[in-house]
Structure formats: C-alpha cells, structure tokens
Amino acid sequence: ETGVTQSPTHLIKTRGQQVTLRCSSQSGHNTVSWYQQALGQGPQFIFQYYREEENGRGNFPPRFSGLQFPNYSSELNVNALELDDSALYLCASSLPGTDTQYFGPGTRLTVL
Amino acid sequence: EDQVTQSPEALRLQEGESSSLNCSYTVSGLRGLFWYRQDPGKGPEFLFTLYSAGEEKEKERLKATLTKKESFLHITAPKPEDSATYLCAVSSPQGGSEKLVFGKGTKLTVNP
C-alpha cells in the first residue's frame, strides 16, 4: 500500500505567476485536504474535497482553488502568486467515515 | 473559534531524560485530538488519536494522554532519533468537512 505522494517536491515561481500542485491519495482514501504551512507555524487548512466536490474551506482567498479526480487524486491551484504564498503545501487523505488524516511529504513553494 | 496552544515552543533533553509536552485546546465539542511528528522539510507523520478524557495511547517511548482541557505527550528515555517537531491538532467542523486545527508545535532536540 502506497502512502500519500505529492509533486513536485519543490519549485520556485515569481510574483503574479500561477502554480499547480499535485497529490495522489493513499489507496482507498476518498477524502483529500490541503494545508499551507509557513515556516515555524502549524499547518493551516485550505480546503477539503470529497467525491470530487469541495465540502469545506478555510480562510483563503478564491485565488486558491482545487480539483479532485475520480481516482481521488487532487490538484491545488494558486493564481496571482504573492510573496506570502511561500510555504510548504501539504496534502492529506483519509478513509471514508474516519477522521485521521495522513499527510504527504509536501511541496515547498518559493515565490520571488 | 477552536484553538490549540502547545508548550514549550522548544525543548532540549539529554538522551534518557524523560519529559512531557503540553497541548491545551479550546473547542466547542471535542471530536478528536491528534498528535503528529514532523521532521524538517517533511510532512507530518501520524502518531495518535484520542477521543475522550482519560484515554491513553502508547507507541514505543511515547505515551499520549487526554483530559478535558489538555493533552500530554510523555517521552520516556528519549533517543536522538526522537528529535523532531511534535504537532498537536483537534478536529473541527468546517462546512461539510472536518478540518484539523494545529498548534505551532514543540521542537524537541535530544542530545546524545
């Protein structure tokens, strides 16, 4: 059984650009959540997807958007990048009917 | 609003010196309290879930306990490989989803 995987591992963008981050959930996990972790902080909830629909969102602007695909993999898209978007972006998946979330290794995004 | 506070922010121990990390929380109704371990630049690794006051769980040198207002992560005879940031989180409803609300973590360093 494979765990949660994310790609790319890290990337560098400039202010104003757009970025897409990808996540493959753990086998059988149909719920995917995305978190942003700034340096020295705990992860902050961005949104959650279940059955290809967004079913909960944290305090992030609309330029943060996502998708979930029929195979439960997911994307996080961020438009009009700002310097403060520099962070570790974490994807987490969970089994149906459970609340324990398993995290991937993260994508380190640097915005210059 | 649900909140999690962890203390201390950083802790240095000698190998074999036992100690405890604290996680205090404010929630409208506890649905689950989670402990994760995070190594630098990596995603959080799941350790424990606790649901009700008085519950305890153990894994190797770690034991997590829960009261109505706080949780403790006890580390017995730690080894250098236990060095990491330990994150505490509570499950909180957000729309139709369950998000995790994290503390800032306790950075543990175990010296040989």
mmCIF file with all atom_site columns, C-alpha atoms in Angstrom:
data_model
loop_
_atom_site.group_PDB
_atom_site.id
_atom_site.type_symbol
_atom_site.label_atom_id
_atom_site.label_alt_id
_atom_site.label_comp_id
_atom_site.label_asym_id
_atom_site.label_entity_id
_atom_site.label_seq_id
_atom_site.pdbx_PDB_ins_code
_atom_site.Cartn_x
_atom_site.Cartn_y
_atom_site.Cartn_z
_atom_site.occupancy
_atom_site.B_iso_or_equiv
_atom_site.pdbx_formal_charge
_atom_site.auth_seq_id
_atom_site.auth_comp_id
_atom_site.auth_asym_id
_atom_site.auth_atom_id
_atom_site.pdbx_PDB_model_num
ATOM 1   C CA . GLU A 1 1   ? 0.000   0.000  0.000   1.00 0.00 ? 1   GLU A CA 1
ATOM 2   C CA . THR A 1 2   ? 1.484   3.325  -1.054  1.00 0.00 ? 2   THR A CA 1
ATOM 3   C CA . GLY A 1 3   ? 1.185   6.427  1.079   1.00 0.00 ? 3   GLY A CA 1
ATOM 4   C CA . VAL A 1 4   ? 0.240   9.934  0.036   1.00 0.00 ? 4   VAL A CA 1
ATOM 5   C CA . THR A 1 5   ? 2.508   11.313 -2.670  1.00 0.00 ? 5   THR A CA 1
ATOM 6   C CA . GLN A 1 6   ? 2.945   14.899 -3.855  1.00 0.00 ? 6   GLN A CA 1
ATOM 7   C CA . SER A 1 7   ? 4.644   16.560 -6.799  1.00 0.00 ? 7   SER A CA 1
ATOM 8   C CA . PRO A 1 8   ? 6.760   18.460 -7.382  1.00 0.00 ? 8   PRO A CA 1
ATOM 9   C CA . THR A 1 9   ? 8.996   18.332 -4.303  1.00 0.00 ? 9   THR A CA 1
ATOM 10  C CA . HIS A 1 10  ? 9.823   21.989 -4.584  1.00 0.00 ? 10  HIS A CA 1
ATOM 11  C CA . LEU A 1 11  ? 9.512   24.826 -7.064  1.00 0.00 ? 11  LEU A CA 1
ATOM 12  C CA . ILE A 1 12  ? 10.292  28.477 -7.459  1.00 0.00 ? 12  ILE A CA 1
ATOM 13  C CA . LYS A 1 13  ? 7.907   30.985 -9.001  1.00 0.00 ? 13  LYS A CA 1
ATOM 14  C CA . THR A 1 14  ? 7.771   34.747 -9.352  1.00 0.00 ? 14  THR A CA 1
ATOM 15  C CA . ARG A 1 15  ? 5.090   37.058 -8.041  1.00 0.00 ? 15  ARG A CA 1
ATOM 16  C CA . GLY A 1 16  ? 1.971   37.121 -10.237 1.00 0.00 ? 16  GLY A CA 1
ATOM 17  C CA . GLN A 1 17  ? 2.517   33.669 -11.740 1.00 0.00 ? 17  GLN A CA 1
ATOM 18  C CA . GLN A 1 18  ? 0.211   30.675 -11.369 1.00 0.00 ? 18  GLN A CA 1
ATOM 19  C CA . VAL A 1 19  ? 1.118   27.264 -9.931  1.00 0.00 ? 19  VAL A CA 1
ATOM 20  C CA . THR A 1 20  ? -0.441  23.782 -9.834  1.00 0.00 ? 20  THR A CA 1
ATOM 21  C CA . LEU A 1 21  ? 0.484   21.269 -7.140  1.00 0.00 ? 21  LEU A CA 1
ATOM 22  C CA . ARG A 1 22  ? -0.498  17.602 -7.324  1.00 0.00 ? 22  ARG A CA 1
ATOM 23  C CA . CYS A 1 23  ? -1.395  14.936 -4.795  1.00 0.00 ? 23  CYS A CA 1
ATOM 24  C CA . SER A 1 24  ? -2.133  11.216 -5.008  1.00 0.00 ? 24  SER A CA 1
ATOM 25  C CA . SER A 1 25  ? -4.046  9.976  -2.004  1.00 0.00 ? 25  SER A CA 1
ATOM 26  C CA . GLN A 1 26  ? -3.430  6.770  -0.114  1.00 0.00 ? 26  GLN A CA 1
ATOM 27  C CA . SER A 1 27  ? -5.182  3.709  -1.555  1.00 0.00 ? 27  SER A CA 1
ATOM 28  C CA . GLY A 1 28  ? -8.917  3.696  -0.711  1.00 0.00 ? 28  GLY A CA 1
ATOM 29  C CA . HIS A 1 29  ? -8.890  7.220  0.730   1.00 0.00 ? 29  HIS A CA 1
ATOM 30  C CA . ASN A 1 30  ? -11.649 9.277  -0.893  1.00 0.00 ? 30  ASN A CA 1
ATOM 31  C CA . THR A 1 31  ? -11.227 12.493 1.105   1.00 0.00 ? 31  THR A CA 1
ATOM 32  C CA . VAL A 1 32  ? -8.365  14.889 0.399   1.00 0.00 ? 32  VAL A CA 1
ATOM 33  C CA . SER A 1 33  ? -7.445  18.016 2.349   1.00 0.00 ? 33  SER A CA 1
ATOM 34  C CA . TRP A 1 34  ? -4.887  20.703 1.571   1.00 0.00 ? 34  TRP A CA 1
ATOM 35  C CA . TYR A 1 35  ? -2.915  22.688 4.149   1.00 0.00 ? 35  TYR A CA 1
ATOM 36  C CA . GLN A 1 36  ? -0.430  25.562 3.995   1.00 0.00 ? 36  GLN A CA 1
ATOM 37  C CA . GLN A 1 37  ? 2.448   25.559 6.481   1.00 0.00 ? 37  GLN A CA 1
ATOM 38  C CA . ALA A 1 38  ? 4.544   28.701 6.840   1.00 0.00 ? 38  ALA A CA 1
ATOM 39  C CA . LEU A 1 39  ? 7.973   28.432 8.437   1.00 0.00 ? 39  LEU A CA 1
ATOM 40  C CA . GLY A 1 40  ? 7.728   27.909 12.185  1.00 0.00 ? 40  GLY A CA 1
ATOM 41  C CA . GLN A 1 41  ? 3.924   27.571 12.128  1.00 0.00 ? 41  GLN A CA 1
ATOM 42  C CA . GLY A 1 42  ? 1.456   24.724 12.259  1.00 0.00 ? 42  GLY A CA 1
ATOM 43  C CA . PRO A 1 43  ? -0.389  23.748 9.071   1.00 0.00 ? 43  PRO A CA 1
ATOM 44  C CA . GLN A 1 44  ? -3.404  25.912 8.129   1.00 0.00 ? 44  GLN A CA 1
ATOM 45  C CA . PHE A 1 45  ? -6.464  24.334 6.476   1.00 0.00 ? 45  PHE A CA 1
ATOM 46  C CA . ILE A 1 46  ? -7.090  25.496 2.908   1.00 0.00 ? 46  ILE A CA 1
ATOM 47  C CA . PHE A 1 47  ? -9.945  23.207 1.769   1.00 0.00 ? 47  PHE A CA 1
ATOM 48  C CA . GLN A 1 48  ? -11.176 19.637 1.587   1.00 0.00 ? 48  GLN A CA 1
ATOM 49  C CA . TYR A 1 49  ? -12.521 17.570 -1.307  1.00 0.00 ? 49  TYR A CA 1
ATOM 50  C CA . TYR A 1 50  ? -14.870 14.609 -1.095  1.00 0.00 ? 50  TYR A CA 1
ATOM 51  C CA . ARG A 1 51  ? -16.312 12.820 -4.129  1.00 0.00 ? 51  ARG A CA 1
ATOM 52  C CA . GLU A 1 52  ? -14.847 15.491 -6.434  1.00 0.00 ? 52  GLU A CA 1
ATOM 53  C CA . GLU A 1 53  ? -16.653 18.342 -4.620  1.00 0.00 ? 53  GLU A CA 1
ATOM 54  C CA . GLU A 1 54  ? -15.229 20.979 -2.297  1.00 0.00 ? 54  GLU A CA 1
ATOM 55  C CA . ASN A 1 55  ? -17.011 20.410 1.018   1.00 0.00 ? 55  ASN A CA 1
ATOM 56  C CA . GLY A 1 56  ? -15.191 22.810 3.333   1.00 0.00 ? 56  GLY A CA 1
ATOM 57  C CA . ARG A 1 57  ? -12.867 25.806 3.034   1.00 0.00 ? 57  ARG A CA 1
ATOM 58  C CA . GLY A 1 58  ? -10.627 27.732 5.411   1.00 0.00 ? 58  GLY A CA 1
ATOM 59  C CA . ASN A 1 59  ? -9.789  31.443 5.364   1.00 0.00 ? 59  ASN A CA 1
ATOM 60  C CA . PHE A 1 60  ? -8.059  31.510 1.987   1.00 0.00 ? 60  PHE A CA 1
ATOM 61  C CA . PRO A 1 61  ? -8.986  33.780 -0.945  1.00 0.00 ? 61  PRO A CA 1
ATOM 62  C CA . PRO A 1 62  ? -10.626 32.463 -4.155  1.00 0.00 ? 62  PRO A CA 1
ATOM 63  C CA . ARG A 1 63  ? -7.285  32.510 -6.000  1.00 0.00 ? 63  ARG A CA 1
ATOM 64  C CA . PHE A 1 64  ? -6.661  29.250 -4.135  1.00 0.00 ? 64  PHE A CA 1
ATOM 65  C CA . SER A 1 65  ? -8.696  26.605 -5.948  1.00 0.00 ? 65  SER A CA 1
ATOM 66  C CA . GLY A 1 66  ? -8.672  22.861 -6.281  1.00 0.00 ? 66  GLY A CA 1
ATOM 67  C CA . LEU A 1 67  ? -9.856  19.774 -8.066  1.00 0.00 ? 67  LEU A CA 1
ATOM 68  C CA . GLN A 1 68  ? -10.373 16.144 -7.160  1.00 0.00 ? 68  GLN A CA 1
ATOM 69  C CA . PHE A 1 69  ? -10.442 13.464 -9.830  1.00 0.00 ? 69  PHE A CA 1
ATOM 70  C CA . PRO A 1 70  ? -12.393 10.157 -9.984  1.00 0.00 ? 70  PRO A CA 1
ATOM 71  C CA . ASN A 1 71  ? -9.271  8.259  -8.854  1.00 0.00 ? 71  ASN A CA 1
ATOM 72  C CA . TYR A 1 72  ? -9.228  10.555 -5.746  1.00 0.00 ? 72  TYR A CA 1
ATOM 73  C CA . SER A 1 73  ? -6.043  12.347 -6.797  1.00 0.00 ? 73  SER A CA 1
ATOM 74  C CA . SER A 1 74  ? -6.157  16.108 -6.356  1.00 0.00 ? 74  SER A CA 1
ATOM 75  C CA . GLU A 1 75  ? -4.715  19.412 -7.505  1.00 0.00 ? 75  GLU A CA 1
ATOM 76  C CA . LEU A 1 76  ? -4.192  22.723 -5.747  1.00 0.00 ? 76  LEU A CA 1
ATOM 77  C CA . ASN A 1 77  ? -4.050  25.770 -7.997  1.00 0.00 ? 77  ASN A CA 1
ATOM 78  C CA . VAL A 1 78  ? -2.869  29.164 -6.856  1.00 0.00 ? 78  VAL A CA 1
ATOM 79  C CA . ASN A 1 79  ? -3.266  32.188 -9.134  1.00 0.00 ? 79  ASN A CA 1
ATOM 80  C CA . ALA A 1 80  ? -1.605  35.592 -8.928  1.00 0.00 ? 80  ALA A CA 1
ATOM 81  C CA . LEU A 1 81  ? 1.109   34.379 -6.567  1.00 0.00 ? 81  LEU A CA 1
ATOM 82  C CA . GLU A 1 82  ? 2.172   36.663 -3.738  1.00 0.00 ? 82  GLU A CA 1
ATOM 83  C CA . LEU A 1 83  ? 5.365   36.618 -1.700  1.00 0.00 ? 83  LEU A CA 1
ATOM 84  C CA . ASP A 1 84  ? 3.397   35.430 1.367   1.00 0.00 ? 84  ASP A CA 1
ATOM 85  C CA . ASP A 1 85  ? 2.347   32.308 -0.536  1.00 0.00 ? 85  ASP A CA 1
ATOM 86  C CA . SER A 1 86  ? 5.851   30.933 0.042   1.00 0.00 ? 86  SER A CA 1
ATOM 87  C CA . ALA A 1 87  ? 5.275   27.892 2.257   1.00 0.00 ? 87  ALA A CA 1
ATOM 88  C CA . LEU A 1 88  ? 5.169   24.113 2.479   1.00 0.00 ? 88  LEU A CA 1
ATOM 89  C CA . TYR A 1 89  ? 1.921   22.856 0.920   1.00 0.00 ? 89  TYR A CA 1
ATOM 90  C CA . LEU A 1 90  ? 0.650   19.625 2.403   1.00 0.00 ? 90  LEU A CA 1
ATOM 91  C CA . CYS A 1 91  ? -1.914  17.199 1.100   1.00 0.00 ? 91  CYS A CA 1
ATOM 92  C CA . ALA A 1 92  ? -3.643  14.775 3.469   1.00 0.00 ? 92  ALA A CA 1
ATOM 93  C CA . SER A 1 93  ? -6.025  11.912 2.784   1.00 0.00 ? 93  SER A CA 1
ATOM 94  C CA . SER A 1 94  ? -8.421  9.965  4.958   1.00 0.00 ? 94  SER A CA 1
ATOM 95  C CA . LEU A 1 95  ? -10.597 6.867  4.748   1.00 0.00 ? 95  LEU A CA 1
ATOM 96  C CA . PRO A 1 96  ? -14.370 7.167  4.374   1.00 0.00 ? 96  PRO A CA 1
ATOM 97  C CA . GLY A 1 97  ? -16.029 7.691  7.755   1.00 0.00 ? 97  GLY A CA 1
ATOM 98  C CA . THR A 1 98  ? -12.797 8.290  9.633   1.00 0.00 ? 98  THR A CA 1
ATOM 99  C CA . ASP A 1 99  ? -11.151 11.480 10.816  1.00 0.00 ? 99  ASP A CA 1
ATOM 100 C CA . THR A 1 100 ? -7.465  10.552 10.920  1.00 0.00 ? 100 THR A CA 1
ATOM 101 C CA . GLN A 1 101 ? -5.631  12.348 8.109   1.00 0.00 ? 101 GLN A CA 1
ATOM 102 C CA . TYR A 1 102 ? -2.408  11.005 6.618   1.00 0.00 ? 102 TYR A CA 1
ATOM 103 C CA . PHE A 1 103 ? -0.056  13.552 5.146   1.00 0.00 ? 103 PHE A CA 1
ATOM 104 C CA . GLY A 1 104 ? 2.186   13.527 2.117   1.00 0.00 ? 104 GLY A CA 1
ATOM 105 C CA . PRO A 1 105 ? 5.760   14.853 2.098   1.00 0.00 ? 105 PRO A CA 1
ATOM 106 C CA . GLY A 1 106 ? 4.691   18.297 0.918   1.00 0.00 ? 106 GLY A CA 1
ATOM 107 C CA . THR A 1 107 ? 5.674   20.696 -1.855  1.00 0.00 ? 107 THR A CA 1
ATOM 108 C CA . ARG A 1 108 ? 7.961   23.574 -0.923  1.00 0.00 ? 108 ARG A CA 1
ATOM 109 C CA . LEU A 1 109 ? 6.884   26.674 -2.898  1.00 0.00 ? 109 LEU A CA 1
ATOM 110 C CA . THR A 1 110 ? 9.106   29.730 -3.005  1.00 0.00 ? 110 THR A CA 1
ATOM 111 C CA . VAL A 1 111 ? 7.729   32.943 -4.536  1.00 0.00 ? 111 VAL A CA 1
ATOM 112 C CA . LEU A 1 112 ? 10.282  35.571 -5.513  1.00 0.00 ? 112 LEU A CA 1
ATOM 113 C CA . GLU B 2 1   ? -13.163 29.533 17.257  1.00 0.00 ? 1   GLU B CA 1
ATOM 114 C CA . ASP B 2 2   ? -11.245 26.336 18.021  1.00 0.00 ? 2   ASP B CA 1
ATOM 115 C CA . GLN B 2 3   ? -7.697  26.948 19.259  1.00 0.00 ? 3   GLN B CA 1
ATOM 116 C CA . VAL B 2 4   ? -4.670  24.836 20.126  1.00 0.00 ? 4   VAL B CA 1
ATOM 117 C CA . THR B 2 5   ? -1.684  26.033 22.161  1.00 0.00 ? 5   THR B CA 1
ATOM 118 C CA . GLN B 2 6   ? 1.454   23.970 22.598  1.00 0.00 ? 6   GLN B CA 1
ATOM 119 C CA . SER B 2 7   ? 4.204   24.399 25.178  1.00 0.00 ? 7   SER B CA 1
ATOM 120 C CA . PRO B 2 8   ? 7.078   24.673 25.402  1.00 0.00 ? 8   PRO B CA 1
ATOM 121 C CA . GLU B 2 9   ? 7.976   26.002 21.942  1.00 0.00 ? 9   GLU B CA 1
ATOM 122 C CA . ALA B 2 10  ? 11.326  24.214 22.153  1.00 0.00 ? 10  ALA B CA 1
ATOM 123 C CA . LEU B 2 11  ? 12.751  21.581 24.481  1.00 0.00 ? 11  LEU B CA 1
ATOM 124 C CA . ARG B 2 12  ? 16.280  20.230 24.770  1.00 0.00 ? 12  ARG B CA 1
ATOM 125 C CA . LEU B 2 13  ? 16.821  16.914 26.548  1.00 0.00 ? 13  LEU B CA 1
ATOM 126 C CA . GLN B 2 14  ? 19.747  14.651 27.183  1.00 0.00 ? 14  GLN B CA 1
ATOM 127 C CA . GLU B 2 15  ? 19.400  11.113 25.929  1.00 0.00 ? 15  GLU B CA 1
ATOM 128 C CA . GLY B 2 16  ? 17.454  9.149  28.554  1.00 0.00 ? 16  GLY B CA 1
ATOM 129 C CA . GLU B 2 17  ? 15.968  12.268 30.204  1.00 0.00 ? 17  GLU B CA 1
ATOM 130 C CA . SER B 2 18  ? 12.181  11.818 30.259  1.00 0.00 ? 18  SER B CA 1
ATOM 131 C CA . SER B 2 19  ? 9.806   14.771 29.857  1.00 0.00 ? 19  SER B CA 1
ATOM 132 C CA . SER B 2 20  ? 6.338   15.840 28.685  1.00 0.00 ? 20  SER B CA 1
ATOM 133 C CA . LEU B 2 21  ? 4.965   18.130 26.008  1.00 0.00 ? 21  LEU B CA 1
ATOM 134 C CA . ASN B 2 22  ? 1.720   20.009 26.599  1.00 0.00 ? 22  ASN B CA 1
ATOM 135 C CA . CYS B 2 23  ? -1.190  20.741 24.282  1.00 0.00 ? 23  CYS B CA 1
ATOM 136 C CA . SER B 2 24  ? -4.082  22.825 25.588  1.00 0.00 ? 24  SER B CA 1
ATOM 137 C CA . TYR B 2 25  ? -7.180  23.253 23.470  1.00 0.00 ? 25  TYR B CA 1
ATOM 138 C CA . THR B 2 26  ? -10.400 25.213 23.249  1.00 0.00 ? 26  THR B CA 1
ATOM 139 C CA . VAL B 2 27  ? -13.127 23.569 21.181  1.00 0.00 ? 27  VAL B CA 1
ATOM 140 C CA . SER B 2 28  ? -16.901 23.729 21.094  1.00 0.00 ? 28  SER B CA 1
ATOM 141 C CA . GLY B 2 29  ? -17.041 19.952 21.235  1.00 0.00 ? 29  GLY B CA 1
ATOM 142 C CA . LEU B 2 30  ? -14.022 17.655 21.027  1.00 0.00 ? 30  LEU B CA 1
ATOM 143 C CA . ARG B 2 31  ? -14.312 15.274 18.093  1.00 0.00 ? 31  ARG B CA 1
ATOM 144 C CA . GLY B 2 32  ? -10.715 14.062 18.201  1.00 0.00 ? 32  GLY B CA 1
ATOM 145 C CA . LEU B 2 33  ? -7.245  15.165 19.283  1.00 0.00 ? 33  LEU B CA 1
ATOM 146 C CA . PHE B 2 34  ? -4.281  14.167 17.151  1.00 0.00 ? 34  PHE B CA 1
ATOM 147 C CA . TRP B 2 35  ? -0.521  14.030 17.653  1.00 0.00 ? 35  TRP B CA 1
ATOM 148 C CA . TYR B 2 36  ? 1.867   14.145 14.718  1.00 0.00 ? 36  TYR B CA 1
ATOM 149 C CA . ARG B 2 37  ? 5.634   14.095 14.412  1.00 0.00 ? 37  ARG B CA 1
ATOM 150 C CA . GLN B 2 38  ? 7.261   16.273 11.746  1.00 0.00 ? 38  GLN B CA 1
ATOM 151 C CA . ASP B 2 39  ? 10.871  16.107 10.607  1.00 0.00 ? 39  ASP B CA 1
ATOM 152 C CA . PRO B 2 40  ? 12.400  19.210 8.953   1.00 0.00 ? 40  PRO B CA 1
ATOM 153 C CA . GLY B 2 41  ? 11.068  19.819 5.442   1.00 0.00 ? 41  GLY B CA 1
ATOM 154 C CA . LYS B 2 42  ? 8.764   16.770 5.551   1.00 0.00 ? 42  LYS B CA 1
ATOM 155 C CA . GLY B 2 43  ? 5.071   16.121 6.054   1.00 0.00 ? 43  GLY B CA 1
ATOM 156 C CA . PRO B 2 44  ? 3.583   15.322 9.477   1.00 0.00 ? 44  PRO B CA 1
ATOM 157 C CA . GLU B 2 45  ? 3.648   11.650 10.457  1.00 0.00 ? 45  GLU B CA 1
ATOM 158 C CA . PHE B 2 46  ? 0.577   10.402 12.340  1.00 0.00 ? 46  PHE B CA 1
ATOM 159 C CA . LEU B 2 47  ? 1.187   9.178  15.893  1.00 0.00 ? 47  LEU B CA 1
ATOM 160 C CA . PHE B 2 48  ? -2.055  9.045  17.920  1.00 0.00 ? 48  PHE B CA 1
ATOM 161 C CA . THR B 2 49  ? -5.743  9.906  18.001  1.00 0.00 ? 49  THR B CA 1
ATOM 162 C CA . LEU B 2 50  ? -7.515  10.465 21.339  1.00 0.00 ? 50  LEU B CA 1
ATOM 163 C CA . TYR B 2 51  ? -11.264 10.941 21.678  1.00 0.00 ? 51  TYR B CA 1
ATOM 164 C CA . SER B 2 52  ? -12.261 11.167 25.332  1.00 0.00 ? 52  SER B CA 1
ATOM 165 C CA . ALA B 2 53  ? -10.884 12.362 28.659  1.00 0.00 ? 53  ALA B CA 1
ATOM 166 C CA . GLY B 2 54  ? -8.921  9.662  30.424  1.00 0.00 ? 54  GLY B CA 1
ATOM 167 C CA . GLU B 2 55  ? -7.880  7.946  27.217  1.00 0.00 ? 55  GLU B CA 1
ATOM 168 C CA . GLU B 2 56  ? -4.221  6.964  26.836  1.00 0.00 ? 56  GLU B CA 1
ATOM 169 C CA . LYS B 2 57  ? -2.239  5.541  23.908  1.00 0.00 ? 57  LYS B CA 1
ATOM 170 C CA . GLU B 2 58  ? 1.343   4.321  23.699  1.00 0.00 ? 58  GLU B CA 1
ATOM 171 C CA . LYS B 2 59  ? 3.871   3.720  20.968  1.00 0.00 ? 59  LYS B CA 1
ATOM 172 C CA . GLU B 2 60  ? 7.437   2.788  21.811  1.00 0.00 ? 60  GLU B CA 1
ATOM 173 C CA . ARG B 2 61  ? 8.809   5.610  24.015  1.00 0.00 ? 61  ARG B CA 1
ATOM 174 C CA . LEU B 2 62  ? 5.760   7.851  23.518  1.00 0.00 ? 62  LEU B CA 1
ATOM 175 C CA . LYS B 2 63  ? 2.543   7.975  25.520  1.00 0.00 ? 63  LYS B CA 1
ATOM 176 C CA . ALA B 2 64  ? -0.306  10.388 24.861  1.00 0.00 ? 64  ALA B CA 1
ATOM 177 C CA . THR B 2 65  ? -2.936  11.253 27.462  1.00 0.00 ? 65  THR B CA 1
ATOM 178 C CA . LEU B 2 66  ? -6.058  13.398 27.331  1.00 0.00 ? 66  LEU B CA 1
ATOM 179 C CA . THR B 2 67  ? -8.021  15.474 29.839  1.00 0.00 ? 67  THR B CA 1
ATOM 180 C CA . LYS B 2 68  ? -10.995 17.769 29.224  1.00 0.00 ? 68  LYS B CA 1
ATOM 181 C CA . LYS B 2 69  ? -8.738  20.763 28.537  1.00 0.00 ? 69  LYS B CA 1
ATOM 182 C CA . GLU B 2 70  ? -5.327  19.431 27.535  1.00 0.00 ? 70  GLU B CA 1
ATOM 183 C CA . SER B 2 71  ? -3.264  16.572 26.256  1.00 0.00 ? 71  SER B CA 1
ATOM 184 C CA . PHE B 2 72  ? 0.232   15.489 27.168  1.00 0.00 ? 72  PHE B CA 1
ATOM 185 C CA . LEU B 2 73  ? 2.805   13.650 25.100  1.00 0.00 ? 73  LEU B CA 1
ATOM 186 C CA . HIS B 2 74  ? 5.123   11.863 27.502  1.00 0.00 ? 74  HIS B CA 1
ATOM 187 C CA . ILE B 2 75  ? 8.537   10.831 26.193  1.00 0.00 ? 75  ILE B CA 1
ATOM 188 C CA . THR B 2 76  ? 10.298  8.167  28.238  1.00 0.00 ? 76  THR B CA 1
ATOM 189 C CA . ALA B 2 77  ? 14.080  7.712  27.959  1.00 0.00 ? 77  ALA B CA 1
ATOM 190 C CA . PRO B 2 78  ? 14.287  9.581  24.633  1.00 0.00 ? 78  PRO B CA 1
ATOM 191 C CA . LYS B 2 79  ? 16.911  8.861  21.998  1.00 0.00 ? 79  LYS B CA 1
ATOM 192 C CA . PRO B 2 80  ? 18.475  11.291 19.494  1.00 0.00 ? 80  PRO B CA 1
ATOM 193 C CA . GLU B 2 81  ? 16.230  9.881  16.760  1.00 0.00 ? 81  GLU B CA 1
ATOM 194 C CA . ASP B 2 82  ? 13.220  11.220 18.669  1.00 0.00 ? 82  ASP B CA 1
ATOM 195 C CA . SER B 2 83  ? 14.367  14.736 17.756  1.00 0.00 ? 83  SER B CA 1
ATOM 196 C CA . ALA B 2 84  ? 11.597  16.359 15.693  1.00 0.00 ? 84  ALA B CA 1
ATOM 197 C CA . THR B 2 85  ? 8.750   18.863 15.935  1.00 0.00 ? 85  THR B CA 1
ATOM 198 C CA . TYR B 2 86  ? 5.669   17.395 17.593  1.00 0.00 ? 86  TYR B CA 1
ATOM 199 C CA . LEU B 2 87  ? 2.360   18.841 16.439  1.00 0.00 ? 87  LEU B CA 1
ATOM 200 C CA . CYS B 2 88  ? -0.974  18.655 18.225  1.00 0.00 ? 88  CYS B CA 1
ATOM 201 C CA . ALA B 2 89  ? -4.280  19.175 16.395  1.00 0.00 ? 89  ALA B CA 1
ATOM 202 C CA . VAL B 2 90  ? -8.014  18.997 17.054  1.00 0.00 ? 90  VAL B CA 1
ATOM 203 C CA . SER B 2 91  ? -10.701 18.045 14.592  1.00 0.00 ? 91  SER B CA 1
ATOM 204 C CA . SER B 2 92  ? -13.115 20.880 13.866  1.00 0.00 ? 92  SER B CA 1
ATOM 205 C CA . PRO B 2 93  ? -16.135 21.043 11.550  1.00 0.00 ? 93  PRO B CA 1
ATOM 206 C CA . GLN B 2 94  ? -15.768 23.417 8.584   1.00 0.00 ? 94  GLN B CA 1
ATOM 207 C CA . GLY B 2 95  ? -18.758 23.464 6.284   1.00 0.00 ? 95  GLY B CA 1
ATOM 208 C CA . GLY B 2 96  ? -19.360 19.847 5.402   1.00 0.00 ? 96  GLY B CA 1
ATOM 209 C CA . SER B 2 97  ? -15.806 18.847 6.181   1.00 0.00 ? 97  SER B CA 1
ATOM 210 C CA . GLU B 2 98  ? -13.668 18.059 9.190   1.00 0.00 ? 98  GLU B CA 1
ATOM 211 C CA . LYS B 2 99  ? -10.533 20.187 9.272   1.00 0.00 ? 99  LYS B CA 1
ATOM 212 C CA . LEU B 2 100 ? -7.561  19.871 11.597  1.00 0.00 ? 100 LEU B CA 1
ATOM 213 C CA . VAL B 2 101 ? -6.657  22.920 13.697  1.00 0.00 ? 101 VAL B CA 1
ATOM 214 C CA . PHE B 2 102 ? -2.985  22.730 14.615  1.00 0.00 ? 102 PHE B CA 1
ATOM 215 C CA . GLY B 2 103 ? -0.808  24.259 17.289  1.00 0.00 ? 103 GLY B CA 1
ATOM 216 C CA . LYS B 2 104 ? 2.572   25.703 16.355  1.00 0.00 ? 104 LYS B CA 1
ATOM 217 C CA . GLY B 2 105 ? 4.373   22.626 17.615  1.00 0.00 ? 105 GLY B CA 1
ATOM 218 C CA . THR B 2 106 ? 7.114   21.801 20.104  1.00 0.00 ? 106 THR B CA 1
ATOM 219 C CA . LYS B 2 107 ? 10.590  21.379 18.673  1.00 0.00 ? 107 LYS B CA 1
ATOM 220 C CA . LEU B 2 108 ? 12.308  18.581 20.579  1.00 0.00 ? 108 LEU B CA 1
ATOM 221 C CA . THR B 2 109 ? 16.068  18.107 20.468  1.00 0.00 ? 109 THR B CA 1
ATOM 222 C CA . VAL B 2 110 ? 17.602  15.067 22.170  1.00 0.00 ? 110 VAL B CA 1
ATOM 223 C CA . ASN B 2 111 ? 21.346  15.254 22.627  1.00 0.00 ? 111 ASN B CA 1
ATOM 224 C CA . PRO B 2 112 ? 23.462  12.071 22.834  1.00 0.00 ? 112 PRO B CA 1
#
